[in-house]
Structure formats: C-alpha cells, structure tokens
XYZ file of C-alpha atoms in Angstrom:
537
model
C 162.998 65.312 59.889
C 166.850 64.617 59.676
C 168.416 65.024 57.254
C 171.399 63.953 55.675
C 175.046 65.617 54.824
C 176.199 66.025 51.150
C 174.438 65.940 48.062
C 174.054 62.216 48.219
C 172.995 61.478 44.734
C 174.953 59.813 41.611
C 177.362 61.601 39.631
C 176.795 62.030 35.841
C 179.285 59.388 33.939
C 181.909 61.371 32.566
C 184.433 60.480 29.485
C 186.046 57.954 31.710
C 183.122 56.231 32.605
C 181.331 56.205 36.258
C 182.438 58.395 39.346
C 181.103 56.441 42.491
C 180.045 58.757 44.732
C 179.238 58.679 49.032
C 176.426 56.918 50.466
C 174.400 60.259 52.102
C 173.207 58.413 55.292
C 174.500 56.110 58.072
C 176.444 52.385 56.798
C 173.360 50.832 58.539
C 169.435 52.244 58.379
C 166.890 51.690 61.127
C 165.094 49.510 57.799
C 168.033 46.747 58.252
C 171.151 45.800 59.748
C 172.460 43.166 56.443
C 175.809 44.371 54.968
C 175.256 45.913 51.191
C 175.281 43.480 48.729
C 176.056 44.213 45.101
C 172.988 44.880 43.158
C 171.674 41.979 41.095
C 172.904 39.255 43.339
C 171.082 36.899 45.471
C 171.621 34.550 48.343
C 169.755 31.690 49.058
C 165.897 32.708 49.591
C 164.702 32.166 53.265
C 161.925 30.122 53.997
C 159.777 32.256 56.248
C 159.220 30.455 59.780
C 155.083 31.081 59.541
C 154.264 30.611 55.482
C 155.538 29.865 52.256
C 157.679 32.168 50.287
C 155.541 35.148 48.814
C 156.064 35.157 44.935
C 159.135 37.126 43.399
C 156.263 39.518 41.214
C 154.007 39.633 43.670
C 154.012 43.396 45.212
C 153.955 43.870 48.608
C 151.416 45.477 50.392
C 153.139 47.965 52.962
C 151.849 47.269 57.024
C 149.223 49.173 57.678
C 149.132 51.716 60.609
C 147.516 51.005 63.395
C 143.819 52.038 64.342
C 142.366 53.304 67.957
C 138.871 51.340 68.003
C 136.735 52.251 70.586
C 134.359 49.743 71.363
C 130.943 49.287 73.251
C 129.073 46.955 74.986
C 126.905 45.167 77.723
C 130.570 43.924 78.754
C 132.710 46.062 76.432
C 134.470 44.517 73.425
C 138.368 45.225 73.255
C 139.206 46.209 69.928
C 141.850 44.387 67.500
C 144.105 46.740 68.149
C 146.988 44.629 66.635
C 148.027 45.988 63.020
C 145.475 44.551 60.738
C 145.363 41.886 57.550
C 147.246 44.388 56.243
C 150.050 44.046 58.893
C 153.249 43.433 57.811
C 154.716 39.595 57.679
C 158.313 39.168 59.198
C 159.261 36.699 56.319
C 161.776 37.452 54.141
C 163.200 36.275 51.022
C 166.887 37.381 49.860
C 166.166 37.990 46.066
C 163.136 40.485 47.018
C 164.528 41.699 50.559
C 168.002 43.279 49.970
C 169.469 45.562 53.269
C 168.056 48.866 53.330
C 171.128 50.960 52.479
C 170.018 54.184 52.530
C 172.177 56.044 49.155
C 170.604 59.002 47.560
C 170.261 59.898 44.081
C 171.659 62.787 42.006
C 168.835 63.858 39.460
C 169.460 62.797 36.555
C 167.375 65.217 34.630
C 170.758 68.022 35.761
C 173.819 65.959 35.322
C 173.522 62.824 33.344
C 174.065 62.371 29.986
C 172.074 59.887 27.640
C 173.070 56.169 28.039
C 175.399 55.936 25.282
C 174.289 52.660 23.141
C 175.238 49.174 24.114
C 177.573 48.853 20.651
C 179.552 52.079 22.026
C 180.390 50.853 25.536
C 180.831 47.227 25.206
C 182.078 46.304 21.754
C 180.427 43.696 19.546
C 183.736 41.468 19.377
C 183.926 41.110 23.403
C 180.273 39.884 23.324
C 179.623 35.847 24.016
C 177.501 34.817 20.942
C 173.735 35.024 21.414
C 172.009 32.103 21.611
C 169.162 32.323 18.935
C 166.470 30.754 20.028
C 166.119 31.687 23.668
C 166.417 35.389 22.865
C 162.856 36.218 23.412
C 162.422 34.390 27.135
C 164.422 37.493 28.276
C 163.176 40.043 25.681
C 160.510 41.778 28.049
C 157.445 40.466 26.523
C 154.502 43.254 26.751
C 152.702 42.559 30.273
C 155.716 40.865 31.663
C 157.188 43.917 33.722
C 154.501 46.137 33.112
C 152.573 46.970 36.850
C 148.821 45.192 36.706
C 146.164 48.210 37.714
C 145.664 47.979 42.122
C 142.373 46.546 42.068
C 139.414 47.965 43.615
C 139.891 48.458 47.601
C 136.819 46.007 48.588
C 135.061 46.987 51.864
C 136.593 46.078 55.061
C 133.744 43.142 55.829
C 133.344 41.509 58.959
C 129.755 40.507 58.274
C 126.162 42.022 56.736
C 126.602 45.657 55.651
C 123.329 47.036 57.552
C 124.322 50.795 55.821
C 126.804 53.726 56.092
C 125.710 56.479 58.553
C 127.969 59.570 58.177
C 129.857 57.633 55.369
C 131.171 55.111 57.625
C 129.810 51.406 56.985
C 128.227 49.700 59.605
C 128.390 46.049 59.767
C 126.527 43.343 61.538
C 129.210 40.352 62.799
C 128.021 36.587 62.404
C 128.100 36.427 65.985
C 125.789 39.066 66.578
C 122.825 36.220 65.592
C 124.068 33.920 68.003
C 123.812 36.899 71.018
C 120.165 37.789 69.281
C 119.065 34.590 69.658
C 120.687 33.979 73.599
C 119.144 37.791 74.202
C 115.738 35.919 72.887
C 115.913 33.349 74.864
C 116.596 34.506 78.457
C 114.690 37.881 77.792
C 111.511 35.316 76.781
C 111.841 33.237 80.091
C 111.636 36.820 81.929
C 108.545 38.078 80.288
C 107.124 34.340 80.782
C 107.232 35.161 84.801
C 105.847 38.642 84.178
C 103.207 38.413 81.396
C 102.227 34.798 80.975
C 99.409 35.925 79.326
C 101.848 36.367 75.494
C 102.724 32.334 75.324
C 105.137 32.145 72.535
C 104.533 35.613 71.143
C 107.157 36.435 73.890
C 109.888 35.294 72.195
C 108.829 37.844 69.195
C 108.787 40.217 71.891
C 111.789 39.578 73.469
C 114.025 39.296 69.572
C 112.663 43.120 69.310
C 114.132 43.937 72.624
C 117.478 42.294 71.487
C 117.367 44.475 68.170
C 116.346 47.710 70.351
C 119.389 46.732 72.461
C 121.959 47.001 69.905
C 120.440 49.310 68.241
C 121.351 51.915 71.672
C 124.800 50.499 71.250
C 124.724 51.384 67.294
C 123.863 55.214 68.454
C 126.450 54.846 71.425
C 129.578 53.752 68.769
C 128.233 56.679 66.392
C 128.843 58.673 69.155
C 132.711 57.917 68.971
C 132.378 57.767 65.274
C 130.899 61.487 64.777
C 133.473 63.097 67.330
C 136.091 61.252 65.910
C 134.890 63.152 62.323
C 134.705 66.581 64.241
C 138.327 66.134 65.016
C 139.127 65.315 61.851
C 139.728 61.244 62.559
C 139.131 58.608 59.835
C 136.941 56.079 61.134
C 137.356 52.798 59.077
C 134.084 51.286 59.883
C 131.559 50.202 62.883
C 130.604 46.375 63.829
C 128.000 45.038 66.201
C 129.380 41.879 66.764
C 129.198 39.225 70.199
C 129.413 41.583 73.832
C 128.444 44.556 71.573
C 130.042 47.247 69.017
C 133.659 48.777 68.093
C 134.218 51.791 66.300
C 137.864 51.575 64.520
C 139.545 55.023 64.178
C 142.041 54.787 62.409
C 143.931 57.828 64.264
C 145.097 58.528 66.970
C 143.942 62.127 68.995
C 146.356 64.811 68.760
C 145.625 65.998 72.439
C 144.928 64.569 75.567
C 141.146 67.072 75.254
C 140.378 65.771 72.412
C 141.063 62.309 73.555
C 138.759 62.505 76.598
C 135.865 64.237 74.987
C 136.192 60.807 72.252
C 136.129 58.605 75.198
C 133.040 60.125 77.022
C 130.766 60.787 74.167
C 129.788 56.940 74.051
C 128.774 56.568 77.800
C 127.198 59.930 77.787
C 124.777 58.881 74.749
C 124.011 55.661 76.833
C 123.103 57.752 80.201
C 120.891 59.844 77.587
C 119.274 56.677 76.032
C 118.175 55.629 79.744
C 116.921 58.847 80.678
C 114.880 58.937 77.016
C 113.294 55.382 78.064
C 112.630 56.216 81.684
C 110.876 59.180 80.413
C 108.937 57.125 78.234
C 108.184 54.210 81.096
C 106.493 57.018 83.226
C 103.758 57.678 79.786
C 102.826 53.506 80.099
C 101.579 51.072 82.497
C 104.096 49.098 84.033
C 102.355 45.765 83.386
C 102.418 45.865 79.894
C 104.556 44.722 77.068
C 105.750 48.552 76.041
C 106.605 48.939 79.636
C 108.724 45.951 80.245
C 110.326 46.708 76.788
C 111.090 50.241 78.191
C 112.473 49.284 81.749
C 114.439 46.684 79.944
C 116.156 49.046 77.360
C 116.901 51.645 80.093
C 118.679 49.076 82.433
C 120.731 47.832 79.866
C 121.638 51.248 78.764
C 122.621 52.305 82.669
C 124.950 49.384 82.717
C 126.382 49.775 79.200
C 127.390 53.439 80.625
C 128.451 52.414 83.822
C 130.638 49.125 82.751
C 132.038 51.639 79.897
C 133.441 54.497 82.482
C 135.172 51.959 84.535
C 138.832 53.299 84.461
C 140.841 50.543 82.658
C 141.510 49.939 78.827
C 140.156 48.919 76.302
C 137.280 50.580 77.922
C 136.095 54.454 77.320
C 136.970 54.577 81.306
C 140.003 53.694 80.617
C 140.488 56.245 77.069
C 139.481 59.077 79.243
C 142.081 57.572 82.727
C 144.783 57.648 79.551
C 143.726 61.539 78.729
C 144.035 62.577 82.237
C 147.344 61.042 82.707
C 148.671 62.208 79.010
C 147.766 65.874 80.473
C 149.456 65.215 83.561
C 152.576 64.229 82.454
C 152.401 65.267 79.276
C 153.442 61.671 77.686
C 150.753 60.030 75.931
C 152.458 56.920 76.523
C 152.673 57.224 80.299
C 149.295 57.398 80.517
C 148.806 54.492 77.776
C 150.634 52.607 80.480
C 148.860 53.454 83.643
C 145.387 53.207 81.827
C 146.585 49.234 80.508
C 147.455 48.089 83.882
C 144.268 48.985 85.638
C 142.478 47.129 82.991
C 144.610 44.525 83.842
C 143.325 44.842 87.307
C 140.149 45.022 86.300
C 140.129 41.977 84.177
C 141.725 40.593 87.480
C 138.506 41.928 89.414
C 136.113 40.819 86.934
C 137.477 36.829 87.053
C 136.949 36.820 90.945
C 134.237 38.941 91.483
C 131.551 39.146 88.914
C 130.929 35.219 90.035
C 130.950 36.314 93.658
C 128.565 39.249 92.899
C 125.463 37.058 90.941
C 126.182 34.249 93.436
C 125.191 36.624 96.392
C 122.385 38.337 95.124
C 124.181 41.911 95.333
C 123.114 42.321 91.372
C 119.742 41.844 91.370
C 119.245 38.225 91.490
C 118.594 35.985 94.539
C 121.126 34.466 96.579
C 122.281 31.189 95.469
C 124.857 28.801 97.100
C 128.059 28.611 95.406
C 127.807 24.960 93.044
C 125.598 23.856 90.292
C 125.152 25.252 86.186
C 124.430 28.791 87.828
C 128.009 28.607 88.826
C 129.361 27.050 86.324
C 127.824 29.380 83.878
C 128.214 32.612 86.220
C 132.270 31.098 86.247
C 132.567 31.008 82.767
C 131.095 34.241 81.767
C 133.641 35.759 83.824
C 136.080 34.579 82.341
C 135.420 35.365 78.980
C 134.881 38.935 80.073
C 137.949 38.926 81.901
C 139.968 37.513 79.177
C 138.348 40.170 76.137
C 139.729 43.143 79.099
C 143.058 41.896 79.969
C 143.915 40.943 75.852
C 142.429 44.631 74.853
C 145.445 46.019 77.839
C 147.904 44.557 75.872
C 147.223 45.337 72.469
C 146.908 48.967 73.612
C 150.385 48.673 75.304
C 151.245 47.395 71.975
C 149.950 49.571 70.029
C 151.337 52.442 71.662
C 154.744 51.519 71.784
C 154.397 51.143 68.012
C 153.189 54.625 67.804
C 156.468 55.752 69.282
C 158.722 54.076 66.884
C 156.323 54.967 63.639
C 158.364 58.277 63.348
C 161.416 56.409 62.744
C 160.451 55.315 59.436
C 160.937 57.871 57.128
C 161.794 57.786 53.361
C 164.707 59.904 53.688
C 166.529 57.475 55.354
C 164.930 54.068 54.179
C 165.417 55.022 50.596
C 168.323 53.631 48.957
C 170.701 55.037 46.077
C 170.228 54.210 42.543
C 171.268 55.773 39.349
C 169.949 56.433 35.927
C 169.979 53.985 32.935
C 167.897 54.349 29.313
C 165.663 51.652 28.539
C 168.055 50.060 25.884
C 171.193 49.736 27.952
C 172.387 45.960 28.530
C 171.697 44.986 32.052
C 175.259 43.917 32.799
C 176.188 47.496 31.786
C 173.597 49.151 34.036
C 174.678 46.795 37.368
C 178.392 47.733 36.403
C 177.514 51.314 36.745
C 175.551 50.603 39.886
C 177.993 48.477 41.698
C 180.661 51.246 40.827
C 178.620 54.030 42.348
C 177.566 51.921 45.462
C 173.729 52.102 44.496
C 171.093 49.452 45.380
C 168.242 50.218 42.146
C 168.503 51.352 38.632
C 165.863 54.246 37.245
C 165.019 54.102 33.727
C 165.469 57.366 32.271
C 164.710 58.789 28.604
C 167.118 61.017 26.969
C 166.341 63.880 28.605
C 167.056 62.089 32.202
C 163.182 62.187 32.883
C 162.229 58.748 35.270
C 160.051 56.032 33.081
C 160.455 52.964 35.132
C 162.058 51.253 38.152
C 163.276 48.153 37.316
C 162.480 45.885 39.699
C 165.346 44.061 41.959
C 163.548 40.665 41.827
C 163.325 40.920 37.605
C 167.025 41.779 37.977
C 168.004 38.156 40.126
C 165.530 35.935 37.832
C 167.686 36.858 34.898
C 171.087 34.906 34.340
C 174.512 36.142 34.874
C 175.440 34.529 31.215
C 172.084 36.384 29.927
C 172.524 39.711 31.396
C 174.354 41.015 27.937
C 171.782 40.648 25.862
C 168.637 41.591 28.256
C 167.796 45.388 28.449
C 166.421 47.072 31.381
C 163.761 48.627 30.045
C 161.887 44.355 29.646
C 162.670 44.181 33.662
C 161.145 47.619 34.382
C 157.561 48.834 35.992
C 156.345 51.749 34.484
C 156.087 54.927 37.021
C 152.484 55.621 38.033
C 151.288 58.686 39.910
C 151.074 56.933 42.966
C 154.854 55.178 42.772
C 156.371 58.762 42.885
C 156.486 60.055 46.510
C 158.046 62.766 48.822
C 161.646 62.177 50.268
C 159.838 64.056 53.387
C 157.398 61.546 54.046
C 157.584 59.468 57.672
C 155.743 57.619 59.846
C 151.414 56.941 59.095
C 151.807 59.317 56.282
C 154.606 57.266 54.959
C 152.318 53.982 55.204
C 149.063 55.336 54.114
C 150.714 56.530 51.093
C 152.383 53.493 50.077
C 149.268 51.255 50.919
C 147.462 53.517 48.419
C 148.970 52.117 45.629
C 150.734 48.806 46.360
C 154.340 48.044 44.897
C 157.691 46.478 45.365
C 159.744 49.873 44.846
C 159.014 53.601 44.425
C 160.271 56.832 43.024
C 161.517 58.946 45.665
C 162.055 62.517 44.826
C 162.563 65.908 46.568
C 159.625 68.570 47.069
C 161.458 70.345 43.650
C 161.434 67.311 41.853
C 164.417 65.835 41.365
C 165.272 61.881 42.053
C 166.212 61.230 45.456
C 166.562 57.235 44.974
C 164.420 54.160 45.161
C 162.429 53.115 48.415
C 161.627 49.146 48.548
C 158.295 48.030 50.151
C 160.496 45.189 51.712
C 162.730 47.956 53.427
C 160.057 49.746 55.165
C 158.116 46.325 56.065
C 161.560 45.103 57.528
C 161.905 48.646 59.229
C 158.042 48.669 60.726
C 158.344 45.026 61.981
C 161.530 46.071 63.984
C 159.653 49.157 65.615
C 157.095 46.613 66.429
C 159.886 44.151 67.881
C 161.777 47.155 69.945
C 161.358 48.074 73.512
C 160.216 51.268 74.875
C-alpha cells in the first residue's frame, strides 16, 4: 500500500482563523484527472450519453467486483463475466461527481477546537436580512438529510429458486423450459424408433430424461461450487439455464493449484456420473425403458466431460490451460491470455466444423448431403455455440485485465481532504474554512471533535449562494452509520465489497487508530473503477 508524505490532515483553526495546510497525495488521483474545484460549487450537470441523470439524493451503489463463473453444459455456457447490475455507470453529473483530489484529514478529535458560534465569527450587523418566510425550506427538516436504512439485499434471481445446497441458491432460468421441452421432443422421436410399443407415454419418458439430464449438470456445477467453498471462495449462486449451468464465484483463485483442481472437479464428476449409469445399464435389459434412460444419461454425461476439457475459455479446459500457463510463467494474466485465444480458435473450429461433423456421419448420425433443414439447423446450432465460446474469451480477457488494475483503487489515495465543522456553524462559514484549507468535504463534529455526519456535497450545491448564511450544516448532513466508517488501508475487492455493503454517496475514512483521514465519494471510486476498466494492459 503507498503511502503518502506528511501528515496530510487539517490544521486546528487558531486565533487568526484557518491555516491551510498541503494536499498529502499527488495534484491528480488515479479516481480523476478534473482540476479541484472549490467546494460547494457546481458546473453545469452532464447529461450521461446512455441514461438520464441519476437523482442528486440518490446514493450510489459502488461497481461491484467481478465474479469467475464456471459454467457447464451439453455445449458449455460462457459466464457473464462482465461486472454485474451492480457495475458501475460511466455517467456523470458535476454537482454529485467533483475530481477526486486526494487531501487527508487531521483528526479533529487532537487539534481542533469547538466551532466557535455563528454570532462570534460573522457578526450580526454584516448579515443580509433573513427572509422570514422561506427560513424553514433550508432548515433541515427531520428525514431530509437523514440516510434511509439499505434495504434488504433481495436474492440474486435469474428464475425459480429450486433450493440452496451448501448455502448457495440454485436457480432454474426461464429458458431452461424451453430446452426441457426441445430435450422432450427429439428424445420422444428417438424412443418412438426404439420402443414403439410407449405411444405418447414417451414423451413422459423422455421430459424425465431431460430433468435427469440437468440434474448431472446440477451435481457437475456443485462440483465447482463445493471446491470453490474448500478454498475459501464465495460462490454467489448456481443457474441451469439454456446449453446448461454456471456456477458464479465471486473470487478469483489465489494459485494457479488451486485454480486447476476448480476447473477439473466439474468434468471429473461428469466422467463419474457415466461410469455410475454404465454400471447401472449392465443390471437392465437393453430394450427397455430404464435401459434407454441409462445409455442416454451416460452419453450425455461423456460429452458434457469431454466438450468441458477442451482447452479454450470459458470452458473448464480452458480454466485448467490458464492454471498451467499461470504456473509456467508465473503471470496469471499470461495465461488468461493464451487460454482466451484458443477459445477463440475453438469457437472458430466449432462454426466450421461441428456442421461438417453431423453432415458426415462422423458423430453418430448417418451421412447426409450437405442442403436441406438438417443443414440449415446443423448451421445454425453452430453458430450459436460458436458465438456463446468466442463472447465468454472476451469477457475473460476483460475481466482479467480489470483484475490487474483493481489494486489501484485504494482509499488512501481516492479519499479526499475535508475538515471539521459543528452542526450549528453557517454553511458559508464552513466552505470558507474548506476552500482556505484546500479540502473537498466537511465532517460534522461535536464539541469534543468526535465525527456525527458527512454532509453531503450534492445538499451543499442545492442550497443558494444568497442562502448559505442562514443554513447550518448539520440540516445538509447524513448521520455516520457503522458501515460509512471504513479503513484508510482498504484497496481493491475489499475496497468494493465494503462499500457495496452499505450503499452511500460519501464515507468516513479513518486510520487503523482511529483518527479522520478524510472523506471518500462513491462517485470517486466509480470514476476510478470505470477507468481501470477503460485502460490497457
């Protein structure tokens, strides 16, 4: 963690008034490149280019880090590896956004005094006379500044919640009834040739076969999801959905071991499923409907295994390719790399030859000529497979150049300067004191220099400049929660799961003995996480 020269933080006011005191990081942070701007002023707001402007009290919810899924099917399902709905929007608006100047703050609880009263440092007689009636519009009505309670996290959805294995819920996608019911019909038309004898009890048959099917891909994803628990890995949730399941881990593995073993675990449970239902075919007749059911179940288990080890992400081929490289070179991200552009290949491979394959009987079927709805359909269904491999390349190349930049964004730098006010001191007072000592946020204080509130930046530009006399700080301030006071040391996923834990616009930054370190802005480390998305490797 680097850290910064000099003490950094305010100096108390003195007799004379404020002593400004040195910014304690670099003129520009990686969170923004804007010039500082005096606190409590606002340019024009910026319409962002994909949405309208997010509301001045609305808090922002900080991006969310970025999740490993490992997925699993018949034809392997890439998963969204892109930041989720949590991921950070690049639009901005001025009065909520200021630069992330990165200023740190002395601790007021060892050097500054109480606020002296508004009477005592600006006297009555210099005052413009108070409007009477409007007084209250800008008195800080209870509610108005207060923080409304985070609401309860709902589940991540993405269809029926079938249960929670483990602790982690398991959901069944929409689509998943659309593959059931293709699965029913095709698998029906088979048994049709090979036990005519079940009329339309086949297609009963053949919907249990579909639900038997994803059920081995349920027990291959808990594979990933229970090694990913060994090692200590927070897995968000499982879905069956279309071409099969996805387990998202929310973490990546610390070593390139670990990494493999995650990887393998899901086509070795599929090699054991086929070996459980061979074993089981050899107890029935072959002619019968627990036979076919068997044969059928171990096939598709054989090529869920085999089509997972191929050596190209998103696949667990390609997961364990990565691991081998990573140990090699010792750079996860070289192997990240190699492991994306062989599934680029193979998406490549899978577009020209899957259609190639069916058409001349080399998978099972019988030849065909190339031309007619076999084609067509044999065409198509490489394409969607090829498509689902080369998009699930990318967002792992993606993804893993984000990991590389994540460590960037740390508090220490991000967090900007601010100094103490009491509740009762007139806001033009409190930005005169700021704008002296070069800070970017005001920390209410009580008399014994103990942090109550942040006042909130946005409050501050909704107020006036002829109003600013008579409004106090502590009517634009949110009240410090547990969860808005956080370590100065925090960085990176840390730094992101802790401020998605308790969503804000600003937070109490403080050092491991306590004392104020300054104010860190949601919009600062959004800005700061969209440009480590945005910058090369």
């Amino acid at each position: 963690m680097d850290e910064s020269g000099g003490s950094g933080r305010p100096q108390s006011d003195g007799a004379d008034g404020p002593r400004p005191t040195e910014p304690h990081g670099p003129h520009h942070t990686p969170g923004s490149q804007e010039p500082t701007r005096p606190i409590g002023t606002a340019e024009g707001p910026e319409r962002p280019a994909d949405g309208p402007t997010r509301p001045a009290d609305e808090p922002r919810r900080p991006a969310e880090p970025p999740r490993d899924e490992h997925t699993t099917s018949l034809t392997k399902t890439p998963g969204t590896d892109t930041p989720s709905a949590e991921t950070p929007r690049t639009e901005t608006r001025r009065a909520e956004t200021p630069s992330a100047e990165t200023p740190r703050t002395e601790s007021p609880r060892a050097e500054t005094p109480p606020t002296e009263t508004p009477h005592a440092e600006t006297p009555r007689e210099e005052r413009p006379a108070e409007p009477p009636r409007p007084r209250a519009a800008y008195s800080g009505r209870p509610g108005k500044g207060t923080p409304v309670p985070p609401k309860a996290q709902k589940g991540p959805g993405g269809g029926l919640l079938m249960g929670k294995p483990f602790g982690v819920p398991v959901y069944v996608a929409p689509s998943w009834f659309l593959v059931a019911a293709l699965i029913t019909w095709v698998f029906g038309n088979q048994l049709d040739r090979v036990l005519p004898e079940l009329g339309g009890a086949r297609y009963l048959v053949s919907l249990f076969f579909a639900v038997a099917f994803y059920a081995s891909v349920l027990v291959h994803e808990l594979a990933h999801t229970v090694a990913a628990l060994r090692f200590k890995l927070p897995v968000r949730r499982i879905q069956l959905q279309f071409f099969g399941g996805v387990s998202e881990i929310e973490k990546e593995s610390e070593t390139p071991g670990r990494e493999f073993v995650l990887a393998f675990v899901g086509p070795l449970l599929s090699l054991v499923l086929a070996g459980v239902f061979y074993a089981g075919m050899q107890a029935v007749d072959a002619g019968t409907v627990p036979g076919v059911l068997l044969a059928g179940l171990m096939i598709s288990n054989l090529i869920v295994a085999a089509f997972n080890l191929l050596p190209g992400l998103p696949l667990d081929g390609g997961r364990m390719l990565r691991a081998v490289v990573w140990k090699i070179t010792g750079k996860p991200m070289s192997g990240t790399v190699a492991a994306a552009w062989v599934g680029r290949a193979l998406a490549i491979s899978v577009l020209i030859g899957l259609p190639l394959l069916n058409q001349s009987g080399a998978l099972g079927g019988e030849a065909q000529d190339i031309g007619g709805m076999d084609t067509v359909t044999d065409a198509l269904l490489a394409a969607i497979l090829a498509a689902i491999i080369w998009t699930g390349a990318g967002n792992s190349l993606r993804m893993a150049r984000l990991r590389e930049h994540l460590p960037e964004l740390r508090a220490r730098t991000l967090t900007r300067r601010a100094v103490p006010v009491e509740s009762e001191t007139p806001l033009s007072e409190a930005l005169r004191r700021a704008n002296e000592a070069g800070a970017r946020a005001l920390v209410v204080v009580d008399t014994d220099g103990d942090p109550m509130a942040l006042v909130r930046e946005a409050a501050i530009v909704s107020v006036p400049q002829h109003r600013r006399p008579w409004v106090g700080v502590g009517g634009l301030a949110q009240d410090l929660t547990e969860g808005m006071r956080i370590s100065v040391e925090l960085a990176g996923e840390e730094l992101l799961d802790t401020l998605r834990a308790t969503p804000a616009t600003e937070y109490l930054v403080v050092e491991e003995s306590g004392e104020i370190y300054g104010v860190l802005s949601a919009a600062d480390v959004e800005r700061a996480f969209v440009k480590a998305m945005a910058r090369p490797t």
